Short mmCIF file of C-alpha atoms in Angstrom, two decimals:
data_model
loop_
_atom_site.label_atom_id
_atom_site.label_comp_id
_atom_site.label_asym_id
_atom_site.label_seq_id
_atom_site.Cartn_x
_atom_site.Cartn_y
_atom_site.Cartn_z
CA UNK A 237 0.00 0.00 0.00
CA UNK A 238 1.51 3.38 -0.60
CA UNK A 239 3.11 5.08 1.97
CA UNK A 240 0.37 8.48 2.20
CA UNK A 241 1.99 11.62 4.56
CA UNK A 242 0.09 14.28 3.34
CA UNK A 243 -3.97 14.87 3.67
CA UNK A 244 -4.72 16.21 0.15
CA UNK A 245 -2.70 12.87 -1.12
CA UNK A 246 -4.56 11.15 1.08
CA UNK A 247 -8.12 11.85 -0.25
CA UNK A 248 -6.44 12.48 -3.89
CA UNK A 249 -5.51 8.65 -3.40
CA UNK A 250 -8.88 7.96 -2.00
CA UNK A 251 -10.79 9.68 -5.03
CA UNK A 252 -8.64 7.16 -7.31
CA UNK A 253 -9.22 4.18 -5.49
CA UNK A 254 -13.12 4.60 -5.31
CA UNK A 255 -13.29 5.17 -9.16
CA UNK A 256 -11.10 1.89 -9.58
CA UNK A 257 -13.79 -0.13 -7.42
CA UNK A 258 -17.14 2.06 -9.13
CA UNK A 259 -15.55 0.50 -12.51
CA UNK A 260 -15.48 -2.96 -11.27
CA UNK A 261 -19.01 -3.27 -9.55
CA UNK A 262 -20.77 -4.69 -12.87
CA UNK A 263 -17.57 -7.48 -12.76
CA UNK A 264 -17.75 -8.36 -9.23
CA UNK A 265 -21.56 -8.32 -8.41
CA UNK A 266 -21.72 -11.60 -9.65
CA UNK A 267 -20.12 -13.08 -6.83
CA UNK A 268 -22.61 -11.45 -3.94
CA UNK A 269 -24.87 -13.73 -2.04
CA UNK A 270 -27.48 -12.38 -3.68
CA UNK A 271 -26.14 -14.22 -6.92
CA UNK A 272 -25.43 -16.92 -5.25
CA UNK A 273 -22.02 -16.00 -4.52
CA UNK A 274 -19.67 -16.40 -1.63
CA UNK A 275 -19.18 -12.02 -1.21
CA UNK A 276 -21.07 -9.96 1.37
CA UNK A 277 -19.59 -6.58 -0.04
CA UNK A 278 -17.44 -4.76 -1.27
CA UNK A 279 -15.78 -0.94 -1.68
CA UNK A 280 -12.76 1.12 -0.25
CA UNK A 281 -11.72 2.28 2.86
CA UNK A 282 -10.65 5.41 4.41
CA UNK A 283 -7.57 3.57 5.03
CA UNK A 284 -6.41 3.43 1.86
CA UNK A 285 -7.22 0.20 0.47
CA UNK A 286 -9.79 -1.87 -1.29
CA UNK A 287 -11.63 -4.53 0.21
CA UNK A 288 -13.29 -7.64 -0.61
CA UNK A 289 -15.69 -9.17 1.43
CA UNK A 290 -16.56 -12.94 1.95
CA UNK A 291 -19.05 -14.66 3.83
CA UNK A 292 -17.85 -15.70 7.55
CA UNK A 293 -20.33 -18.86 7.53
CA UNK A 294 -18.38 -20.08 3.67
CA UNK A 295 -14.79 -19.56 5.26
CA UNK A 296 -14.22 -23.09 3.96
CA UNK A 297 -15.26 -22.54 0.69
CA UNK A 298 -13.21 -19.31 0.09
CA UNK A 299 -10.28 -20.93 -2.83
CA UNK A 300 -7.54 -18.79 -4.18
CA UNK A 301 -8.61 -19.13 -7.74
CA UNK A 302 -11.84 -16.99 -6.96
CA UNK A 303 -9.25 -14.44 -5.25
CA UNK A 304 -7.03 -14.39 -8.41
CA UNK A 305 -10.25 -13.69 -10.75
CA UNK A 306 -11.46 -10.79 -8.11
CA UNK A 307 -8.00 -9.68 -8.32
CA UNK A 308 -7.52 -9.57 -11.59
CA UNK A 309 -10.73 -7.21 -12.41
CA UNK A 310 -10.26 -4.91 -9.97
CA UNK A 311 -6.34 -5.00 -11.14
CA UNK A 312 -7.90 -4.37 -14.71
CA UNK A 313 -9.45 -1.64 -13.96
CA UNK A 314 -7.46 0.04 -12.22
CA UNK A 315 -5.09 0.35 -15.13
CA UNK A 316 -7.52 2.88 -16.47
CA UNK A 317 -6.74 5.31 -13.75
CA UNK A 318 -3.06 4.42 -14.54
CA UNK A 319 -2.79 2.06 -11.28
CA UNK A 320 -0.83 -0.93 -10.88
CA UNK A 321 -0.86 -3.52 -8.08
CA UNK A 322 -3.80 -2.34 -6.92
CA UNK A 323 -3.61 -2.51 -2.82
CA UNK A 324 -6.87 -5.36 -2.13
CA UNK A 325 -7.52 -6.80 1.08
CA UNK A 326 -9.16 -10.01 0.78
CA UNK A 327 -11.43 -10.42 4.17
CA UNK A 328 -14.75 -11.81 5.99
CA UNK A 329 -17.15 -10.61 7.88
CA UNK A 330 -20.74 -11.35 8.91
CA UNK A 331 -23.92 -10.37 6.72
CA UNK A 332 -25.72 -7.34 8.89
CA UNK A 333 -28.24 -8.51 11.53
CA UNK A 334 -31.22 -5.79 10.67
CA UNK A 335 -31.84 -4.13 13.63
CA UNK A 336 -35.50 -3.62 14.78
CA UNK A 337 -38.84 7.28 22.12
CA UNK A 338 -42.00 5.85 22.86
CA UNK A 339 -44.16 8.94 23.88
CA UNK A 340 -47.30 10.02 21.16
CA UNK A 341 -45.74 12.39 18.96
CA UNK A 342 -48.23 15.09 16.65
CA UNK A 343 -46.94 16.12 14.07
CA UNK A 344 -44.63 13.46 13.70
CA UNK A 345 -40.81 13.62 13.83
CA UNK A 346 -37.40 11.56 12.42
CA UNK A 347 -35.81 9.17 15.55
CA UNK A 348 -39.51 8.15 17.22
CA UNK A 349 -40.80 4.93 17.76
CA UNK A 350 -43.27 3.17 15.04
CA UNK A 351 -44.92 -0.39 14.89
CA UNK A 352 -46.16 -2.52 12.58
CA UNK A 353 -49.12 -4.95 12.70
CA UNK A 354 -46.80 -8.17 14.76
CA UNK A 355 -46.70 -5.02 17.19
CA UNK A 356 -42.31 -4.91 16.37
CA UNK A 357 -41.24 -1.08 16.99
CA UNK A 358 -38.44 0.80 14.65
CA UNK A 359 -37.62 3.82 14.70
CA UNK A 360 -39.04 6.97 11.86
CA UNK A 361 -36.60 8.49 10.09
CA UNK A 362 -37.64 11.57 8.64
CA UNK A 363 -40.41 14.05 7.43
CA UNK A 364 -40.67 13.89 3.53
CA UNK A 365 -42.08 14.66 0.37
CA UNK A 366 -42.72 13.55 -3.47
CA UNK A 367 -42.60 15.60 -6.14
CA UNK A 368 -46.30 16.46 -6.23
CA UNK A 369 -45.96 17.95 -2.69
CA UNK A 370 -47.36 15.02 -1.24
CA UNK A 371 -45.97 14.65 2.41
CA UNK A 372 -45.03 11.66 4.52
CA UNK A 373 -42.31 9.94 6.68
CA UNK A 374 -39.57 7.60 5.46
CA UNK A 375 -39.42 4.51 7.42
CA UNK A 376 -37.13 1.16 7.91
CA UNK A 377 -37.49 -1.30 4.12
CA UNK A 378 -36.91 -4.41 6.06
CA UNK A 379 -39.48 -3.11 8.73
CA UNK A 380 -42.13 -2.70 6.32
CA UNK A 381 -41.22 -5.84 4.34
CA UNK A 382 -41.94 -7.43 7.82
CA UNK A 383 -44.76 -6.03 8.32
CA UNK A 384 -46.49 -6.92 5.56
CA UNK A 385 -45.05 -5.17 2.91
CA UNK A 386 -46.32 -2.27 0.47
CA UNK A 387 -50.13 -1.50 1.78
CA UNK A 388 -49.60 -2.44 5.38
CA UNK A 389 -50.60 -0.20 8.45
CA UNK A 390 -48.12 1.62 10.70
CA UNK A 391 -48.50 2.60 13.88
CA UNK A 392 -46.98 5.17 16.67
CA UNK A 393 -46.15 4.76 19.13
CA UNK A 394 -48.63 1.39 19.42
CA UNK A 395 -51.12 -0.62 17.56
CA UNK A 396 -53.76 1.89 19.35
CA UNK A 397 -52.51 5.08 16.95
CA UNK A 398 -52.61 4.20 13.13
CA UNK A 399 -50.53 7.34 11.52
CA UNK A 400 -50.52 5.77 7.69
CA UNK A 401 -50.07 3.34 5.75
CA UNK A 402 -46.72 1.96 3.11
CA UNK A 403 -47.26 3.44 -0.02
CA UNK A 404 -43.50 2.43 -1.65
CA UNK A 405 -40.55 -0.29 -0.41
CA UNK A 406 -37.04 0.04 -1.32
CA UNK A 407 -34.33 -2.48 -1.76
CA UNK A 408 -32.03 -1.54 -4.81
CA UNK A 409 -29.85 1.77 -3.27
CA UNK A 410 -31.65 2.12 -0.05
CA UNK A 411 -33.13 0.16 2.96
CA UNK A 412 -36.09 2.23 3.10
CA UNK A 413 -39.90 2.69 2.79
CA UNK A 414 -42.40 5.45 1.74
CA UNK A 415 -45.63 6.07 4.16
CA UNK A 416 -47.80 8.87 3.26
CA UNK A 417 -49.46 11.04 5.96
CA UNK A 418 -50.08 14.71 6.23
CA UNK A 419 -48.93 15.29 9.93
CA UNK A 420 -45.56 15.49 9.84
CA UNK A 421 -42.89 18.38 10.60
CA UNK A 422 -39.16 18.43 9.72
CA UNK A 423 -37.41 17.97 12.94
CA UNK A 424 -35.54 15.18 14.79
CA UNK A 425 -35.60 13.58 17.96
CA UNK A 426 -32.04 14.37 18.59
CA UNK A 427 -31.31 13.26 22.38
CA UNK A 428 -33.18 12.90 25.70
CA UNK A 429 -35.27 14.38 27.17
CA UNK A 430 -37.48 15.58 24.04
CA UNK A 431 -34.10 17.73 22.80
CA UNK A 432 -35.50 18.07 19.26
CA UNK A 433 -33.34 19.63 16.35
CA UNK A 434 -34.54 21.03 12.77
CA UNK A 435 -33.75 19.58 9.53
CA UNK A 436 -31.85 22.37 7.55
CA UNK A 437 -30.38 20.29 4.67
CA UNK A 438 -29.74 16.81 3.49
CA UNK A 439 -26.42 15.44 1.32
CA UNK A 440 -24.51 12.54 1.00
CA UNK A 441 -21.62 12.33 3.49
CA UNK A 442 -18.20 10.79 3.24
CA UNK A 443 -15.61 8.88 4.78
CA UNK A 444 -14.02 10.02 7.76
CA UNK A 445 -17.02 12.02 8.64
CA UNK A 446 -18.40 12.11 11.98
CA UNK A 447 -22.17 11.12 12.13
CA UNK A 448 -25.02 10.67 14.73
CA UNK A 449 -27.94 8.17 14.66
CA UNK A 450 -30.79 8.83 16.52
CA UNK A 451 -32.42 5.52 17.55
CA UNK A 452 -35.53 4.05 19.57
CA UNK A 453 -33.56 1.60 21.61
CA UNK A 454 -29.59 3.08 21.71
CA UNK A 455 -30.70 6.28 21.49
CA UNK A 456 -28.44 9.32 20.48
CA UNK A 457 -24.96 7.70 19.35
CA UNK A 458 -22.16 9.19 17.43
CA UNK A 459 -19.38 7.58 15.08
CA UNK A 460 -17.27 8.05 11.97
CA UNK A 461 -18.19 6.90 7.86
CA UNK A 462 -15.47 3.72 7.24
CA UNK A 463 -16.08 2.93 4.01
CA UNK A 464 -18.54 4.82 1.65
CA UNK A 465 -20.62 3.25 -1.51
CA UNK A 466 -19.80 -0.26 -0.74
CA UNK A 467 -22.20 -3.25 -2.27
CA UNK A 468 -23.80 -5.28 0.98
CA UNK A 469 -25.68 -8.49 1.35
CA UNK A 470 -28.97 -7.41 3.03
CA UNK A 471 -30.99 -10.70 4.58
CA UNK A 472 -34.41 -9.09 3.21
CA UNK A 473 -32.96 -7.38 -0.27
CA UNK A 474 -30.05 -9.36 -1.31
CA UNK A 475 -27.90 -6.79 -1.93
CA UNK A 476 -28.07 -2.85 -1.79
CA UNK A 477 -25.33 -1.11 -3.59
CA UNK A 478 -23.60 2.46 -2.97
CA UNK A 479 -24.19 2.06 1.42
CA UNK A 480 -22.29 3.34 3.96
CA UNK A 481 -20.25 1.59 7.10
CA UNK A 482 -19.63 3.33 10.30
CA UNK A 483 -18.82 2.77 13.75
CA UNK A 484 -21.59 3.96 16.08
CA UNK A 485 -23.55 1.86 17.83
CA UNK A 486 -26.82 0.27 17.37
CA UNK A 487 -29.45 -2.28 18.37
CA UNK A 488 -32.82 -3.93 17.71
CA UNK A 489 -35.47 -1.23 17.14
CA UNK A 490 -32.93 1.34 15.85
CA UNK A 491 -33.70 0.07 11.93
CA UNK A 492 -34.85 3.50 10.17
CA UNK A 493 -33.06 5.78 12.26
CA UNK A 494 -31.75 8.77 11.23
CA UNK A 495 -28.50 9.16 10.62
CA UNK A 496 -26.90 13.10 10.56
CA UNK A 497 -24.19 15.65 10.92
CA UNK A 498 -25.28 19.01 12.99
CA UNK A 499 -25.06 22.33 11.40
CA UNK A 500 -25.14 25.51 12.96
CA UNK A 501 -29.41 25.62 12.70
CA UNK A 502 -29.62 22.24 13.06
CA UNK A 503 -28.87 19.12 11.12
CA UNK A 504 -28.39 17.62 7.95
CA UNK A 505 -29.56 14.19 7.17
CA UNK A 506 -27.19 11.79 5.49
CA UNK A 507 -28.85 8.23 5.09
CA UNK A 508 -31.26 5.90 7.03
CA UNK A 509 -30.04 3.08 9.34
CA UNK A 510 -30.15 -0.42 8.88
CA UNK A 511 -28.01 -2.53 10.24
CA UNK A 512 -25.15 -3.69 11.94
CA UNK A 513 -22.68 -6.52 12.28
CA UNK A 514 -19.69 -7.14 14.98
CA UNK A 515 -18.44 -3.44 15.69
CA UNK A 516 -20.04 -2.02 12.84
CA UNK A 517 -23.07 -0.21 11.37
CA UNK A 518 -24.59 0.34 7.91
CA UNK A 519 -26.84 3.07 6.49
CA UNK A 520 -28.32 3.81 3.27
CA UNK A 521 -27.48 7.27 1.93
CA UNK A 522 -29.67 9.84 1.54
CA UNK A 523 -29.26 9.61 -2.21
CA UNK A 524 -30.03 6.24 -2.27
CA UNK A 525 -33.33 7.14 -0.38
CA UNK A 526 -34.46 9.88 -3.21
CA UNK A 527 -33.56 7.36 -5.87
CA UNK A 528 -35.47 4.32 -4.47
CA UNK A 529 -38.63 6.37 -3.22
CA UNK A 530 -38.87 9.69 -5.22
CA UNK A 531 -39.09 11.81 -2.04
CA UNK A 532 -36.86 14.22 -0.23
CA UNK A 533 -36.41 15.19 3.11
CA UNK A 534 -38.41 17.93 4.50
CA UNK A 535 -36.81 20.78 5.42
CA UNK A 536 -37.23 24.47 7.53
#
């Protein structure tokens, strides 16, 4: 791996090594789970490198000759940016486990606890709207998959309080659903007790970046962006491309959170949480969100 002293070299470096690994996604998705492959993901990382990702539970399957050929596209492309011996880090990992405040909220906010019909809580991410003006809340994919998919009734905070119903389910660039229902306001639950903060902007983030996730069961938690449009195997949509790893926490009931950096009026929303494995956490970017559903967040 080069040897990288100065920060504009760093993320000049960086900028190459994600354009070597964007040129090889069409060659390598083949070999996701979702294709019945032995890869869980794939991408770069703010350390410099790129990674490849294989399935902890097919260690014993993982053969050298499948290395060489995922080797020798990335290695292929990266001649076009004028790289040689590209630096790959063959590794495994565990697929995500999809993780699943409780008071009535009106209007409804981003980081407050919903339910589905099986009476299973998440957590709301945001405030939106389509491009007709039509408003709503983005909400957990997986979540509404499990609850019964595109026409099923959510609930906050409990089966008492129906606030709408699924209207649109992600699954390509984004873990994420559509519900459409008029009461809503742009503003987060940002930290306890009922600290609420407005929603000024939204963007796509990047690596190194410090983020927060505001979730139903963790809570308010804070971590950096690892590795940024990576391919991952997702247990309910195979695989979602262009996500984001970081290291904040999470647990069950946190799927759907919103995920954020603060600004000076407020925040900005970034992506939607979905998961986590070992020390780490995955979120769907906020691009991916607008792409899959059509709607953007709402903002003051």
């Amino acid at each position: 791996m080069p040897e990288i002293s100065q920060e504009e070299k760093k993320w000049e470096w960086l900028h190459v090594i994600e354009t070597c690994i964007l040129s090889s996604e069409n060659e390598i998705s083949p070999y996701m789970r979702a294709n019945d492959g032995s890869l869980i993901g794939f991408g770069y990382s703010v350390d410099g490198y790129i990674f490849v990702e294989f399935d902890e539970e097919l260690r014993d399957k993982i053969d050298e000759s499948t290395m060489d050929e995922l080797y020798t596209i990335i290695n292929s492309n990266g001649k076009y940016a004028e790289l040689s011996d590209v630096p790959v880090v063959f590794r495994t990992a565990s697929i995500p486990q999809e993780d699943s405040r409780t008071s009535t909220w009106t209007p409804l906010i981003g980081g407050i606890k919903i339910v589905r019909l099986i009476n299973t809580g998440s957590t709301l991410s945001f405030a939106a709207e389509d491009s007709s003006g039509t408003k709503g809340f983005v909400m957990s994919g997986h979540a509404a998959v499990n609850g019964g998919g595109v026409g099923a009734s959510i609930y906050q905070p409990n089966l008492l309080r129906k606030v709408g119903e699924v209207e649109d389910i992600g699954g390509t660039y984004a873990d994420a659903a559509w519900v459409e229902t008029t009461d809503v306001t742009s503003e987060i639950y940002h930290t306890d007790t009922n600290i609420l903060k407005d929603v000024t902007n939204y963007n796509d983030t990047s690596v190194g970046s410090t983020v927060y996730m505001s979730g139903i069961t963790s809570g308010k938690q804070t971590g950096d962006v690892i590795e940024a449009y990576i391919q991952k195997s997702s247990p309910t949509f195979g695989t979602l491309s262009r996500q984001f790893k970081a290291d904040y926490e999470s647990d069950e009931g946190d799927s759907g959170a919103p995920v954020y950096k603060l600004t000076s009026g407020g925040v900005k929303i970034v992506g939607v949480h979905w998961g986590s494995e070992s020390s780490y956490t995955y979120f769907s970017p906020i691009s991916g969100v607008i792409s899959d559903l059509g709607v953007e967040p709402l903002t003051v």
